[in-house]
Coordinates of C-alpha atoms in Angstrom, one line a residue:
Chain Z
M1 CA 0.0 0.0 0.0
R2 CA 2.6 2.4 1.1
S3 CA 5.2 1.5 -1.5
A4 CA 2.5 2.0 -4.2
A5 CA 2.0 5.6 -2.9
A6 CA 5.7 6.3 -3.0
A7 CA 5.9 5.1 -6.6
D8 CA 3.1 7.4 -7.7
P9 CA 4.5 9.6 -10.4
G10 CA 2.5 12.6 -9.1
V11 CA 4.4 12.6 -5.8
A12 CA 8.0 11.9 -6.8
P13 CA 8.9 14.9 -9.1
A14 CA 8.0 17.4 -6.3
H15 CA 11.3 16.5 -4.6
A16 CA 13.5 16.0 -7.6
D17 CA 15.3 18.9 -9.3
P18 CA 14.2 19.9 -12.8
P19 CA 16.6 18.6 -15.4
I20 CA 17.9 22.1 -16.1
V21 CA 19.1 22.5 -12.5
T22 CA 20.9 19.2 -12.6
A23 CA 22.5 20.2 -15.9
L24 CA 23.6 23.6 -14.5
R25 CA 25.2 21.9 -11.4
R26 CA 27.0 19.5 -13.7
A27 CA 28.3 22.3 -15.9
E28 CA 29.5 24.1 -12.7
A29 CA 31.4 21.0 -11.5
D30 CA 33.0 20.6 -14.9
E31 CA 33.8 24.4 -15.2
R32 CA 32.3 24.6 -18.7
T33 CA 32.1 27.7 -20.8
G34 CA 29.3 28.2 -23.3
V35 CA 25.5 28.3 -23.5
L36 CA 23.1 25.9 -21.7
H37 CA 19.7 26.0 -23.6
A38 CA 16.5 25.1 -21.9
G39 CA 14.5 24.0 -24.9
D40 CA 13.6 27.2 -26.8
E41 CA 12.4 28.9 -23.6
G42 CA 15.7 30.5 -22.8
A43 CA 19.4 29.9 -22.0
F44 CA 22.0 30.2 -19.3
F45 CA 25.4 31.7 -20.4
L46 CA 28.3 30.1 -18.6
D47 CA 31.9 31.1 -18.0
R48 CA 34.0 28.5 -16.3
G49 CA 30.9 27.1 -14.5
A50 CA 29.6 30.5 -13.3
V51 CA 26.4 32.0 -14.8
T52 CA 27.1 35.3 -16.5
Y53 CA 23.8 36.0 -18.1
V54 CA 20.4 34.4 -18.5
T55 CA 17.8 34.9 -21.3
N56 CA 14.2 33.9 -21.0
R57 CA 11.4 34.5 -23.6
A58 CA 8.9 35.0 -20.9
T59 CA 10.6 37.7 -18.8
T60 CA 11.7 41.3 -19.5
G61 CA 15.2 41.3 -21.0
L62 CA 18.2 43.6 -20.5
D63 CA 17.4 45.6 -23.6
R64 CA 14.0 46.5 -22.5
L65 CA 15.1 47.4 -18.9
V66 CA 17.8 49.6 -20.2
M67 CA 15.7 51.3 -22.9
S68 CA 12.7 52.0 -20.7
S69 CA 14.8 53.4 -17.9
G70 CA 14.4 56.7 -19.7
T71 CA 18.0 57.9 -19.1
V72 CA 19.8 55.9 -21.9
S73 CA 19.2 57.1 -25.4
A74 CA 18.7 54.5 -28.2
E75 CA 21.9 55.8 -29.8
E76 CA 24.0 55.1 -26.7
W77 CA 22.6 51.7 -26.2
G78 CA 23.0 51.0 -30.0
R79 CA 26.7 51.8 -29.7
V80 CA 27.1 49.3 -26.9
L81 CA 25.3 46.6 -28.9
L82 CA 27.4 47.4 -32.0
A83 CA 30.5 46.9 -29.9
V84 CA 29.1 43.5 -28.9
A85 CA 28.7 42.5 -32.5
E86 CA 32.1 43.7 -33.5
R87 CA 35.0 41.3 -33.3
D88 CA 37.3 43.6 -31.3
G89 CA 34.6 45.8 -29.8
A90 CA 34.7 46.8 -26.1
P91 CA 31.0 47.0 -25.1
L92 CA 31.8 47.5 -21.4
R93 CA 34.0 50.5 -22.1
E94 CA 31.4 51.8 -24.4
A95 CA 28.7 51.5 -21.6
G96 CA 31.0 53.2 -19.1
R97 CA 31.4 56.1 -21.5
A98 CA 27.7 56.6 -22.1
P99 CA 26.6 59.5 -19.8
G100 CA 23.1 58.0 -19.1
L101 CA 24.3 54.5 -18.4
G102 CA 27.7 54.0 -16.7
R103 CA 29.2 50.7 -15.7
A104 CA 27.5 50.5 -12.3
R105 CA 24.1 50.9 -13.8
L106 CA 24.8 48.4 -16.6
E107 CA 25.9 45.9 -13.9
M108 CA 22.7 46.5 -11.9
F109 CA 20.4 46.1 -14.9
A110 CA 22.3 42.9 -16.0
L111 CA 21.9 41.4 -12.5
L112 CA 18.2 42.3 -12.2
A113 CA 17.5 40.8 -15.7
A114 CA 19.6 37.7 -15.1
F115 CA 17.9 36.9 -11.7
D116 CA 14.5 37.7 -13.2
A117 CA 15.0 35.3 -16.2
A118 CA 16.6 32.6 -14.0
S119 CA 13.8 32.4 -11.5
S120 CA 11.2 31.1 -13.9
L121 CA 13.7 29.3 -16.3
L122 CA 15.0 27.1 -13.4
G123 CA 11.5 25.5 -13.2
S124 CA 11.5 24.6 -16.9
A125 CA 10.8 21.0 -17.8
A126 CA 12.5 21.3 -21.2
E127 CA 15.4 19.1 -22.1
P128 CA 18.7 21.0 -21.5
R129 CA 21.2 21.2 -24.3
F130 CA 24.8 22.5 -23.8
E131 CA 26.7 24.2 -26.5
A132 CA 30.3 25.2 -26.0
G133 CA 31.4 28.7 -27.0
P134 CA 33.0 31.9 -26.0
P135 CA 31.8 33.6 -22.7
H136 CA 29.1 36.2 -22.8
W137 CA 30.2 39.8 -23.1
L138 CA 28.8 40.5 -19.6
A139 CA 31.1 37.9 -18.1
P140 CA 33.5 40.4 -16.5
V141 CA 30.8 42.2 -14.6
C142 CA 28.2 39.6 -13.8
R143 CA 29.1 36.2 -12.2
I144 CA 26.5 34.2 -10.2
T145 CA 26.8 30.7 -8.9
P146 CA 24.0 28.2 -9.8
A147 CA 23.4 27.6 -6.1
T148 CA 22.6 31.3 -5.6
L149 CA 20.1 31.2 -8.5
V150 CA 18.3 28.2 -7.0
L151 CA 18.1 29.7 -3.5
E152 CA 16.9 33.0 -4.9
R153 CA 14.2 31.1 -6.9
T154 CA 12.9 29.5 -3.7
R155 CA 13.0 32.8 -1.8
R156 CA 11.1 34.5 -4.6
R157 CA 8.4 31.8 -4.7
D158 CA 8.0 32.1 -0.9
R159 CA 7.6 35.9 -1.3
L160 CA 4.9 35.5 -3.9
D161 CA 3.0 33.0 -1.8
A162 CA 3.3 35.2 1.3
E163 CA 1.7 38.0 -0.7
W164 CA -1.2 35.9 -2.0
P165 CA -1.0 32.1 -2.1
D166 CA -2.6 31.4 -5.5
D167 CA -0.2 31.1 -8.5
R168 CA -3.0 31.4 -11.0
A169 CA -2.7 35.1 -10.5
D170 CA 0.6 34.9 -12.3
T171 CA -0.8 33.7 -15.6
A172 CA -4.3 35.2 -15.6
P173 CA -5.0 38.5 -17.4
V174 CA -4.9 41.4 -15.0
V175 CA -8.5 42.8 -14.7
P176 CA -9.0 45.7 -12.3
V177 CA -12.2 45.5 -10.3
R178 CA -15.1 47.9 -11.1
R179 CA -16.0 48.6 -7.5
V180 CA -13.5 49.1 -4.7
R181 CA -15.0 48.0 -1.4
R182 CA -12.7 50.0 0.8
Q183 CA -12.6 53.6 1.9
R184 CA -8.9 54.1 1.4
V185 CA -6.3 52.4 -0.8
I186 CA -2.5 52.8 -0.7
L187 CA -0.6 51.7 -3.7
T188 CA 3.1 51.5 -4.5
G189 CA 4.2 53.3 -7.7
L190 CA 4.5 50.0 -9.6
Q191 CA 1.0 48.8 -8.5
A192 CA -0.5 52.1 -9.8
E193 CA 1.3 51.6 -13.1
L194 CA -0.1 48.1 -13.4
L195 CA -3.7 49.2 -12.7
L196 CA -3.4 52.2 -15.0
N197 CA -2.1 50.1 -17.9
A198 CA -4.1 46.9 -17.4
D199 CA -6.4 46.4 -20.5
G200 CA -8.1 43.3 -19.3
H201 CA -6.1 41.0 -21.7
R202 CA -2.5 41.3 -20.7
T203 CA -1.0 39.2 -17.9
A204 CA 1.5 40.4 -15.3
A205 CA 4.4 39.3 -17.5
G206 CA 2.9 41.0 -20.5
L207 CA 2.5 44.2 -18.6
A208 CA 6.1 43.9 -17.3
L209 CA 7.4 43.7 -20.8
D210 CA 5.3 46.6 -21.9
L211 CA 6.3 48.8 -19.0
G212 CA 9.9 47.7 -19.0
R213 CA 9.8 46.5 -15.4
T214 CA 11.2 43.2 -14.0
T215 CA 8.7 40.4 -14.3
F216 CA 9.1 39.3 -10.7
G217 CA 8.4 42.8 -9.5
C218 CA 5.2 42.9 -11.5
L219 CA 4.2 39.4 -10.3
L220 CA 4.6 40.4 -6.7
A221 CA 2.7 43.6 -7.3
V222 CA -0.2 41.7 -9.0
R223 CA -0.4 39.2 -6.2
A224 CA -0.6 42.1 -3.7
L225 CA -3.3 43.7 -5.8
A226 CA -5.2 40.4 -5.7
A227 CA -4.8 40.2 -2.0
A228 CA -6.1 43.8 -1.7
R229 CA -9.2 42.9 -3.9
L230 CA -8.2 45.5 -6.4
I231 CA -8.1 43.1 -9.4
E232 CA -10.4 40.2 -10.2
R233 CA -9.3 37.1 -8.4
P234 CA -9.4 33.8 -10.3
G235 CA -12.4 31.5 -9.5
P236 CA -12.4 29.0 -6.7
A237 CA -9.4 26.7 -6.6
V238 CA -9.6 23.2 -8.1
R239 CA -7.0 21.5 -6.0
P240 CA -6.0 17.9 -6.4
V241 CA -6.6 16.1 -3.1
A242 CA -4.6 13.0 -3.9
P243 CA -1.2 13.8 -2.3
A244 CA -2.8 14.4 1.2
L245 CA -4.6 11.0 1.0
A246 CA -1.5 9.2 -0.2
T247 CA 0.2 9.6 3.1
A248 CA -2.8 8.6 5.3
P249 CA -3.0 5.0 6.5
A250 CA -5.6 2.7 5.1
P251 CA -8.8 2.6 7.3
G252 CA -8.6 0.0 10.0
E253 CA -4.8 -0.1 10.0
P254 CA -3.1 1.4 13.1
P255 CA -1.0 4.6 12.5
A256 CA 2.6 3.7 11.7
F257 CA 4.1 5.9 14.5
W258 CA 2.1 4.0 17.2
T259 CA 3.3 0.5 18.2
P260 CA 1.7 -1.6 20.9
P261 CA 3.5 -1.3 24.3
D262 CA 6.0 -4.1 25.1
H263 CA 4.9 -5.3 28.6
D264 CA 8.2 -7.0 29.3
V265 CA 10.2 -3.8 28.8
L266 CA 7.8 -1.9 31.0
V267 CA 8.1 -4.4 33.8
R268 CA 11.9 -4.4 33.7
L269 CA 11.9 -0.6 33.5
R270 CA 9.8 -0.4 36.7
A271 CA 12.0 -2.8 38.5
A272 CA 15.1 -0.8 37.6
L273 CA 13.5 2.5 38.8
E274 CA 12.5 0.9 42.1
E275 CA 16.0 -0.4 42.6
L276 CA 17.3 3.2 42.1
A277 CA 14.9 4.6 44.6
Chain P
M1 CA 34.3 54.0 -14.9
L2 CA 33.4 52.6 -11.5
G3 CA 31.5 49.3 -11.1
I4 CA 29.1 48.5 -8.3
D5 CA 31.9 47.0 -6.2
G6 CA 34.0 50.1 -6.7
C7 CA 31.2 52.3 -5.5
L8 CA 30.6 50.1 -2.4
K9 CA 34.3 50.2 -1.6
Q10 CA 34.2 54.0 -1.6
I11 CA 31.1 53.9 0.6
M12 CA 33.0 51.6 3.0
E13 CA 35.7 54.3 3.2
I14 CA 33.3 56.7 4.9
P15 CA 34.5 57.0 8.5
G16 CA 32.8 54.5 10.9
S17 CA 31.3 52.4 8.1
H18 CA 30.6 48.9 9.3
S19 CA 28.8 47.3 6.5
A20 CA 26.9 48.3 3.3
T21 CA 24.3 46.4 1.3
L22 CA 22.7 47.5 -2.0
V23 CA 19.2 46.1 -2.2
D24 CA 16.6 45.9 -5.0
G25 CA 13.4 46.8 -3.1
A26 CA 11.1 45.4 -5.9
S27 CA 12.3 41.9 -5.2
G28 CA 14.3 42.0 -1.9
L29 CA 17.4 40.9 -3.7
A30 CA 20.8 41.8 -2.3
V31 CA 22.5 43.2 -5.4
A32 CA 25.9 43.7 -3.7
A33 CA 27.3 43.8 -0.3
A34 CA 30.5 44.9 1.4
G35 CA 32.0 44.7 4.9
R36 CA 30.3 41.4 5.9
A37 CA 32.1 38.1 6.5
D38 CA 29.0 35.9 6.4
P39 CA 27.2 35.7 3.0
V40 CA 23.9 34.6 4.5
D41 CA 23.7 37.8 6.4
E42 CA 23.4 40.1 3.4
H43 CA 20.3 38.3 2.1
E44 CA 18.6 38.4 5.5
D45 CA 19.6 42.1 5.7
A46 CA 18.1 42.7 2.2
A47 CA 14.8 41.0 3.1
G48 CA 14.5 42.8 6.5
T49 CA 15.3 46.2 5.2
T50 CA 12.9 45.8 2.2
D51 CA 10.1 45.2 4.7
V52 CA 11.1 48.4 6.5
V53 CA 11.1 50.5 3.3
R54 CA 7.8 49.0 2.2
A55 CA 6.2 49.8 5.6
V56 CA 7.5 53.4 5.5
L57 CA 6.3 54.0 2.0
A58 CA 2.8 52.6 2.8
T59 CA 2.3 54.8 5.8
P60 CA 0.5 58.1 5.0
A61 CA 1.4 59.4 8.5
L62 CA 5.0 59.4 7.4
S63 CA 4.5 61.7 4.4
T64 CA 5.2 65.4 4.6
T65 CA 2.6 66.7 2.2
R66 CA -1.0 65.8 1.6
T67 CA -0.3 64.2 -1.8
G68 CA 2.6 62.3 -0.4
D69 CA 6.3 63.1 -1.1
D70 CA 9.1 60.7 -2.0
I71 CA 11.2 59.2 0.8
E72 CA 14.9 59.9 0.5
E73 CA 16.3 58.4 3.6
I74 CA 15.3 56.3 6.6
I75 CA 17.5 56.6 9.7
V76 CA 17.4 54.3 12.6
C77 CA 19.5 55.4 15.6
G78 CA 20.7 52.6 17.9
T79 CA 22.7 53.1 21.0
R80 CA 25.8 51.6 19.3
G81 CA 25.3 52.8 15.7
Y82 CA 23.2 54.3 13.0
H83 CA 21.4 52.6 10.2
L84 CA 21.2 54.7 7.1
I85 CA 18.8 53.5 4.4
A86 CA 19.2 55.7 1.4
L87 CA 16.7 55.3 -1.4
I88 CA 17.8 55.9 -5.0
N89 CA 14.9 57.9 -6.4
D90 CA 15.7 57.8 -10.1
A91 CA 14.8 55.8 -13.1
F92 CA 16.3 52.6 -11.8
E93 CA 13.9 49.8 -12.3
G94 CA 12.5 48.7 -9.0
R95 CA 13.4 50.6 -5.9
L96 CA 17.1 50.3 -5.2
F97 CA 18.4 51.4 -1.8
L98 CA 21.5 51.3 0.2
H99 CA 21.7 50.1 3.8
L100 CA 24.7 51.4 5.6
L101 CA 25.6 50.7 9.2
V102 CA 27.7 53.4 10.8
D103 CA 29.5 53.0 14.1
R104 CA 28.2 55.5 16.6
D105 CA 31.6 56.3 18.2
K106 CA 33.8 56.3 15.2
G107 CA 31.4 57.7 12.6
N108 CA 29.5 60.9 12.0
L109 CA 25.9 60.6 10.8
A110 CA 25.9 64.0 9.0
L111 CA 29.1 63.2 7.1
A112 CA 27.9 59.7 6.2
R113 CA 24.7 61.1 4.8
L114 CA 26.5 63.6 2.6
R115 CA 29.0 61.1 1.3
V116 CA 26.4 58.5 0.6
R117 CA 24.3 61.0 -1.4
E118 CA 27.4 62.1 -3.4
L119 CA 28.5 58.5 -4.2
L120 CA 25.0 57.3 -5.1
G121 CA 24.7 60.3 -7.4
E122 CA 27.9 59.4 -9.1
M123 CA 26.8 55.8 -9.4
A124 CA 23.4 56.6 -10.9
G125 CA 24.8 59.3 -13.2
G126 CA 27.5 57.3 -14.7
E127 CA 30.8 58.9 -15.7
G128 CA 31.1 62.6 -16.1
A129 CA 27.5 63.3 -15.0

């Protein structure tokens, strides 16, 4: 009975790492340099085992973050990208020279984009594929260990659940409510941006891309809006009940952590205690 | 052409500086840290200070005008030191802020505030701005 529950395919994968995490750990141990693709969803760029940049089709990329910051002109960013494409270009020097960007800001944007992309890509079920190649141009300024990315992913998911524990809010279109059943509402700047730009069709990730904000920041804001009843919440949850039943003992069977008392041992224990007294 | 680590190093040269953490307030991510031996600490620090910043921003009683003004700094004075939380109010995505712990005997709060503003301005403005 019990062994059948343990072999249930619905229970086992919850504890196992997704294939992409295993592949990333292996690449770190082998100190490999190149690109680790997760299907066609995105890729991790590696330099001697460390992650230097992450792309993800579903999250807001570096380009979008930089361009919508409002302080970097298209021309300045274009010069950086041109230097990336050139054989002997120096994109980092170019970025440091741009008055609206600077090296520190570029580093910051790169880190935010990489963590943002990694948090959802690490859960990908796609088959990982490694391709050796030269390190990414951001390698000198951005180095993250795979373990840090995995920890950060767990932390971020906990943060989301602490805000509003229903992950359907992440994928559903953001629909502001028509009537606010409160006298006073306090919003963060980002929450206001989301409410003002929601068109009833776009999801949190779509709005993030449109506004040039990090996807995680928007997911967090959307969950907070759901908790505050400012956007339509998804309907009642349809939750599978099987995992909870799988661990319960069969009816009539005594619980496993209770065993009948051994009278012999009890008698000997009492004798020993009496001797002590 | 200073990177983040270069900027944090300069911040650590402020008299009395004990530790500095640069945090992304939108996610609670510790972007960079200096002056700490234990790497776990910086992430706890980031999570804790993010909650403080959030709470202050969400409290109408702590705004100066009726429409609400932006918060630049949050200062917590302990008997042994000062915590300076300086918010970077510019176009940075998210809400980046710096948490600096200054020793009460060796440091000077007014000086630390001035230097932090200067250095954060340099970092945000890039070279020559």
